[in-house]
Amino acid sequence: VALGLYFPRKEYLENVYIDEPARMPLLRIHALKDSHEEVAHFHLCQNLIISQARSHENNWFQIREKTGLLYLSKSLDREDFNMLSVGNWMPLSKVMLYVFLSSHPFQEKECDSATRTKVFLSLINATAPACSSLTARQLCFTEMDLSFHIKENKPPGTFHQLQLPSVHHLCQNLSISYKLLAAEGVPFRYNENTTSVQVTQRLDREERERYELIAKCTVREGFREMQVEVPFLVNVLDEDDSPPFLPNGTDTADAIVEFNRKEGTVLSTLTVYDADTTPIYPLESSRKKYTGTIITDDPWISETFRVEHIFDEIHFSPNGSQVRGTRHEY
C-alpha cells in the first residue's frame, strides 16, 4: 500500500526573537517519498495554537511550498509578543504551527491532509543575542535531538540540513562547517555544499533497525576554533514485508498422549519466528494476527485438546546488529 510522502521527524523546534527582520529564514523542513514520481508541497495552516484553549491567526510565519523553508513574513514586535503570550511579564511564549504535506499543490485553506508535523516556536521577549555571545553548541545545532525515522523499502532522499538557516543568515562573519561521522558502508551521505544529509538507498529494517552516527561541527572566528559533536540517530520504521519462518524449517510436531494426563498438560510445542513485527499491545491484536487450529473431523479431539498461543519479543542479530522480532509458541 502506497502511503505517500512523509515527514522524517514528528516535530520541529525553533526560537524566534523580537524584531528579527521579515524574510528571516527560521527552519528547513524535509519530506521523504513513498515513490520516485512524488513531488513534495508544503503548506502552513493559518492558525497559531497558543494553548489548548486559544489560537490566533498566523500573520508572521510562512513556508516555501516547494522547499519547506519556514521564514518570518513579518517582524514580530513587542506588541505582537504581548498578544501571543499569556502576558507581557512572560520571558518566553510557546506557539505551535501545523505543517502539511501533499504530492500536489495545495488549494486555499486545505488543512485536513493526514500528513502533518508540528512546529513548536519559542517566542523570546528579547532581541537576538550577538553571534559572539553564543556557544558553539548554539551556533551549530538547535535544542532538538537529531533523531529521525525513515521507512524501510522507500526511495532515497534528503531528510535533514545541518546548517541552521537563522544562524547562517545572522552570523556571516563566522565560518561554520560540519561533518557526519559514520562507519564505512553506512547508507547516508553528507553534502558539504548544501549541508544536507541524504539516505542513499532503500533501507531494510530486518537487516538493521537503528543507525547511530555523530554530527561534528567546527566554528572558526579569526584564529579561534571551537568544535562540538552530537549524536545523529536514524530509526528504520517497519513495513510488514517478511513472512514468518520456522526454525529448521520444521512445521510439524509429534504429540504422544498417555492415559491419565491432567488437564493443562503440554503435549507438544511448535515455534514460529517473525522478524518483521514486534508484539503489539493490547496483546489480543498480536494474538489475532496468527491463530493455531487443530484440523480434525473428530468432535472428541476438538473437545479434549486445545492450542494455546504465547509470544514474546526476541532479538535477531543479522550482520551483527540487533533487530527486534517475535517468537510465537503454540
Coordinates of C-alpha atoms in Angstrom, one line a residue:
V1 CA 0.0 0.0 0.0
A2 CA 1.5 3.4 -1.0
L3 CA 1.0 5.7 1.9
G4 CA 2.6 8.7 0.2
L5 CA 5.0 11.4 1.3
Y6 CA 6.0 11.5 4.9
F7 CA 8.0 13.6 7.4
P8 CA 11.2 12.1 8.9
R9 CA 10.5 13.9 12.2
K10 CA 7.4 14.1 14.4
E11 CA 8.1 17.6 15.5
Y12 CA 10.4 20.6 15.0
L13 CA 11.6 23.3 17.4
E14 CA 13.0 26.8 16.8
N15 CA 13.5 30.1 18.7
V16 CA 12.1 33.4 17.4
Y17 CA 13.3 36.7 18.8
I18 CA 11.6 40.1 18.9
D19 CA 12.4 42.4 16.0
E20 CA 14.1 39.8 13.8
P21 CA 13.6 41.1 10.2
A22 CA 10.9 39.9 7.8
R23 CA 12.2 37.3 5.3
M24 CA 14.4 35.9 8.1
P25 CA 14.7 32.1 7.5
L26 CA 13.9 30.0 10.6
L27 CA 13.9 26.4 9.8
R28 CA 14.0 23.9 6.9
I29 CA 11.5 21.0 6.9
H30 CA 12.1 18.0 4.8
A31 CA 9.9 15.2 3.3
L32 CA 10.7 11.7 2.1
K33 CA 8.9 10.0 -0.7
D34 CA 6.9 6.8 -1.0
S35 CA 7.6 6.6 -4.7
H36 CA 10.0 8.3 -7.1
E37 CA 7.3 10.2 -9.0
E38 CA 6.1 12.2 -6.0
V39 CA 6.9 15.9 -5.6
A40 CA 6.6 17.4 -2.1
H41 CA 4.5 20.5 -1.5
F42 CA 4.5 22.1 2.0
H43 CA 1.7 24.2 3.4
L44 CA 1.0 26.1 6.7
C45 CA -2.4 26.3 8.3
Q46 CA -3.3 29.9 9.1
N47 CA -3.7 29.3 12.8
L48 CA -1.1 29.6 15.6
I49 CA -2.0 27.4 18.5
I50 CA -1.1 29.3 21.7
S51 CA -2.6 26.9 24.3
Q52 CA -5.3 24.2 24.4
A53 CA -8.0 26.8 24.6
R54 CA -6.5 29.6 22.4
S55 CA -5.4 30.1 18.9
H56 CA -4.6 33.2 16.8
E57 CA -4.5 33.9 13.1
N58 CA -0.9 33.5 11.8
N59 CA 0.3 36.8 10.5
W60 CA 4.1 36.2 11.0
F61 CA 5.2 32.8 9.5
Q62 CA 5.2 31.4 6.0
I63 CA 6.6 28.3 4.3
R64 CA 8.0 28.0 0.8
E65 CA 5.8 25.5 -0.8
K66 CA 8.5 23.7 -2.8
T67 CA 11.5 23.8 -0.4
G68 CA 9.9 23.6 3.0
L69 CA 11.8 26.7 4.3
L70 CA 9.9 28.3 7.2
Y71 CA 10.5 32.1 7.4
L72 CA 9.2 35.3 9.1
S73 CA 6.8 37.0 6.7
K74 CA 6.6 40.0 9.2
S75 CA 8.8 41.1 12.0
L76 CA 7.5 40.1 15.4
D77 CA 7.5 43.2 17.7
R78 CA 6.9 43.6 21.4
E79 CA 3.2 44.3 20.9
D80 CA 2.8 41.1 18.9
F81 CA 4.7 39.2 21.6
N82 CA 2.3 40.5 24.3
M83 CA -0.7 39.5 22.2
L84 CA 0.7 36.0 21.7
S85 CA 1.9 35.4 25.2
V86 CA -0.1 35.0 28.3
G87 CA 1.0 38.4 29.5
N88 CA 4.0 40.7 28.9
W89 CA 5.7 39.5 32.1
M90 CA 6.5 36.1 30.5
P91 CA 10.1 36.0 29.1
L92 CA 9.1 33.2 26.7
S93 CA 5.9 32.1 24.9
K94 CA 5.5 28.8 23.0
V95 CA 3.2 28.6 20.0
M96 CA 2.6 25.7 17.6
L97 CA 2.0 25.5 13.9
Y98 CA 1.0 22.6 11.8
V99 CA 2.9 22.0 8.5
F100 CA 1.0 19.9 6.0
L101 CA 2.4 17.8 3.1
S102 CA 0.9 16.9 -0.2
S103 CA 2.1 15.5 -3.5
H104 CA 0.1 18.2 -5.4
P105 CA -0.1 22.0 -5.0
F106 CA -2.3 23.0 -2.0
Q107 CA -5.7 24.6 -2.6
E108 CA -6.7 27.5 -0.5
K109 CA -7.4 26.7 3.2
E110 CA -6.8 23.0 2.6
C111 CA -5.9 21.9 6.1
D112 CA -7.2 18.4 6.5
S113 CA -4.3 16.5 5.0
A114 CA -3.5 13.5 7.2
T115 CA 0.2 14.1 6.7
R116 CA 1.3 16.8 9.0
T117 CA 4.1 17.6 11.5
K118 CA 4.2 20.0 14.4
V119 CA 6.5 23.0 14.7
F120 CA 6.9 24.5 18.2
L121 CA 8.2 28.1 18.1
S122 CA 9.6 29.6 21.3
L123 CA 8.9 33.3 21.1
I124 CA 11.6 35.1 23.2
N125 CA 10.9 38.5 24.7
A126 CA 14.4 39.9 23.8
T127 CA 16.3 40.7 20.6
A128 CA 18.5 38.1 19.1
P129 CA 21.8 37.7 21.0
A130 CA 25.1 38.7 19.3
C131 CA 26.8 35.9 17.5
S132 CA 29.9 36.3 19.6
S133 CA 28.0 35.6 22.8
L134 CA 26.6 32.2 21.5
T135 CA 28.3 28.9 22.4
A136 CA 29.5 26.5 19.6
R137 CA 26.5 24.3 20.5
Q138 CA 24.0 27.1 20.0
L139 CA 25.7 28.2 16.7
C140 CA 25.7 24.6 15.3
F141 CA 22.6 22.8 16.5
T142 CA 19.1 23.6 17.7
E143 CA 17.7 22.3 21.0
M144 CA 16.0 19.4 19.3
D145 CA 17.7 15.9 19.2
L146 CA 19.0 14.9 15.8
S147 CA 16.7 11.8 15.7
F148 CA 14.9 10.7 12.6
H149 CA 12.6 7.9 11.4
I150 CA 12.9 6.6 7.8
K151 CA 10.5 3.9 6.4
E152 CA 12.1 0.8 5.0
N153 CA 11.8 0.0 1.3
K154 CA 11.3 3.6 0.3
P155 CA 13.3 5.7 -2.3
P156 CA 16.5 7.6 -1.3
G157 CA 16.2 11.3 -0.5
T158 CA 17.3 14.3 1.6
F159 CA 15.9 14.3 5.1
H160 CA 17.9 16.9 7.1
Q161 CA 20.0 20.0 6.7
L162 CA 22.7 20.5 9.4
Q163 CA 23.3 24.2 8.8
L164 CA 20.8 26.4 10.8
P165 CA 19.2 28.9 8.4
S166 CA 18.8 31.6 11.0
V167 CA 22.4 31.4 12.2
H168 CA 23.7 31.3 8.6
H169 CA 21.7 34.4 7.9
L170 CA 22.7 36.4 11.0
C171 CA 26.3 35.3 11.7
Q172 CA 28.0 35.8 8.3
N173 CA 31.4 36.7 9.9
L174 CA 31.7 33.2 11.4
S175 CA 32.8 30.1 9.4
I176 CA 30.7 27.0 10.4
S177 CA 31.4 23.6 8.9
Y178 CA 30.0 20.2 9.5
K179 CA 31.0 16.5 9.1
L180 CA 28.9 13.4 9.6
L181 CA 31.0 10.7 11.3
A182 CA 29.8 7.2 10.4
A183 CA 31.1 3.7 10.0
E184 CA 32.2 2.6 6.5
G185 CA 29.3 1.5 4.2
V186 CA 26.5 3.3 6.1
P187 CA 23.7 4.3 3.7
F188 CA 23.9 8.0 4.4
R189 CA 25.8 10.8 2.7
Y190 CA 26.6 14.4 3.8
N191 CA 26.8 17.0 1.1
E192 CA 29.2 19.8 2.1
N193 CA 27.9 22.3 -0.4
T194 CA 24.3 22.2 0.8
T195 CA 25.0 20.8 4.4
S196 CA 22.2 18.3 3.7
V197 CA 22.1 14.6 4.8
Q198 CA 20.6 12.0 2.4
V199 CA 19.7 8.4 2.7
T200 CA 21.4 6.9 -0.3
Q201 CA 19.5 3.6 -0.7
R202 CA 16.4 1.7 0.3
L203 CA 16.6 0.5 4.0
D204 CA 15.6 -2.9 5.3
R205 CA 14.5 -3.0 8.9
E206 CA 15.1 -6.8 9.1
E207 CA 18.8 -6.1 8.3
R208 CA 19.2 -3.1 10.7
E209 CA 16.8 -1.2 12.8
R210 CA 18.9 1.7 14.1
Y211 CA 21.9 3.7 12.9
E212 CA 24.0 5.7 15.4
L213 CA 26.1 8.4 13.7
I214 CA 27.7 11.6 15.0
A215 CA 27.3 15.1 13.7
K216 CA 30.5 17.2 14.2
C217 CA 30.5 20.9 13.8
T218 CA 33.6 23.3 13.7
V219 CA 33.2 27.0 14.3
R220 CA 36.0 29.3 13.3
E221 CA 36.2 33.0 14.2
G222 CA 39.6 34.6 13.3
F223 CA 42.2 32.3 15.0
R224 CA 39.7 30.9 17.4
E225 CA 38.3 27.4 16.7
M226 CA 35.6 25.5 18.6
Q227 CA 34.2 22.0 18.0
V228 CA 31.1 20.2 19.2
E229 CA 29.7 16.7 18.5
V230 CA 26.2 15.5 19.0
P231 CA 24.5 12.1 18.3
F232 CA 22.7 11.7 15.0
L233 CA 20.2 8.8 15.1
V234 CA 18.2 7.1 12.4
N235 CA 15.4 4.6 13.3
V236 CA 14.1 2.4 10.5
L237 CA 10.3 2.0 10.5
D238 CA 8.9 -1.4 9.7
E239 CA 6.7 -2.4 6.8
D240 CA 5.0 -5.8 7.0
D241 CA 7.1 -7.3 4.2
S242 CA 8.7 -10.6 5.6
P243 CA 6.8 -13.8 6.1
P244 CA 7.1 -15.7 9.4
F245 CA 9.5 -18.6 9.4
L246 CA 10.0 -21.9 11.2
P247 CA 13.3 -22.7 12.9
N248 CA 15.0 -25.6 11.0
G249 CA 12.0 -25.5 8.6
T250 CA 10.0 -27.8 10.8
D251 CA 6.3 -27.2 10.5
T252 CA 5.0 -30.3 12.3
A253 CA 5.4 -31.6 15.9
D254 CA 4.5 -35.1 17.1
A255 CA 2.4 -35.4 20.2
I256 CA 2.2 -38.7 22.2
V257 CA -0.8 -38.8 24.6
E258 CA -0.7 -41.1 27.5
F259 CA -3.6 -42.0 29.8
N260 CA -4.4 -40.1 33.0
R261 CA -2.8 -36.9 31.9
K262 CA -4.0 -33.9 33.9
E263 CA -5.9 -31.0 32.3
G264 CA -3.4 -28.4 31.2
T265 CA -0.6 -30.8 30.4
V266 CA 1.5 -29.6 27.5
L267 CA 1.8 -32.4 24.9
S268 CA 3.7 -30.8 22.1
T269 CA 5.1 -27.4 21.1
L270 CA 5.7 -25.7 17.8
T271 CA 7.7 -22.4 17.5
V272 CA 7.3 -19.8 14.8
Y273 CA 9.6 -16.7 14.4
D274 CA 8.6 -13.4 12.9
A275 CA 11.5 -10.9 12.3
D276 CA 9.1 -8.4 10.8
T277 CA 6.9 -7.4 13.7
T278 CA 7.3 -7.0 17.5
P279 CA 4.5 -7.7 19.9
I280 CA 1.7 -5.1 19.7
Y281 CA -0.3 -4.0 22.7
P282 CA -3.0 -4.7 23.5
L283 CA -1.8 -8.3 23.3
E284 CA -5.1 -9.5 21.7
S285 CA -4.2 -7.6 18.5
S286 CA -0.9 -9.6 18.2
R287 CA -2.8 -12.9 19.0
K288 CA -5.3 -12.3 16.3
K289 CA -2.6 -12.0 13.7
Y290 CA -1.7 -15.7 14.0
T291 CA -4.1 -18.4 15.0
G292 CA -3.4 -22.1 15.9
T293 CA -6.1 -24.6 14.9
I294 CA -6.4 -28.3 15.3
I295 CA -7.6 -29.7 12.0
T296 CA -9.8 -32.7 12.7
D297 CA -13.2 -34.3 11.9
D298 CA -13.4 -36.0 15.3
P299 CA -15.5 -33.9 17.8
W300 CA -13.9 -35.7 20.8
I301 CA -10.5 -34.4 19.7
S302 CA -11.9 -30.9 19.3
E303 CA -13.4 -31.1 22.8
T304 CA -10.4 -32.7 24.6
F305 CA -7.4 -30.7 23.2
R306 CA -6.8 -27.1 22.6
V307 CA -3.9 -25.0 21.1
E308 CA -2.5 -22.2 23.3
H309 CA -0.6 -19.3 21.9
I310 CA 2.1 -17.4 23.8
F311 CA 4.6 -15.0 22.3
D312 CA 7.4 -12.7 23.4
E313 CA 9.8 -10.2 21.9
I314 CA 13.2 -11.5 20.9
H315 CA 16.3 -10.1 19.1
F316 CA 17.8 -11.4 15.9
S317 CA 21.4 -10.4 15.0
P318 CA 21.8 -10.2 11.2
N319 CA 25.2 -8.6 10.3
G320 CA 26.0 -8.1 14.0
S321 CA 23.2 -5.5 14.7
Q322 CA 20.2 -6.2 16.9
V323 CA 16.8 -6.3 15.3
R324 CA 13.6 -6.9 17.3
G325 CA 11.2 -9.6 16.3
T326 CA 8.6 -12.0 17.9
R327 CA 8.8 -15.7 18.9
H328 CA 5.4 -17.4 18.8
E329 CA 4.9 -20.7 20.7
Y330 CA 2.0 -23.0 20.1

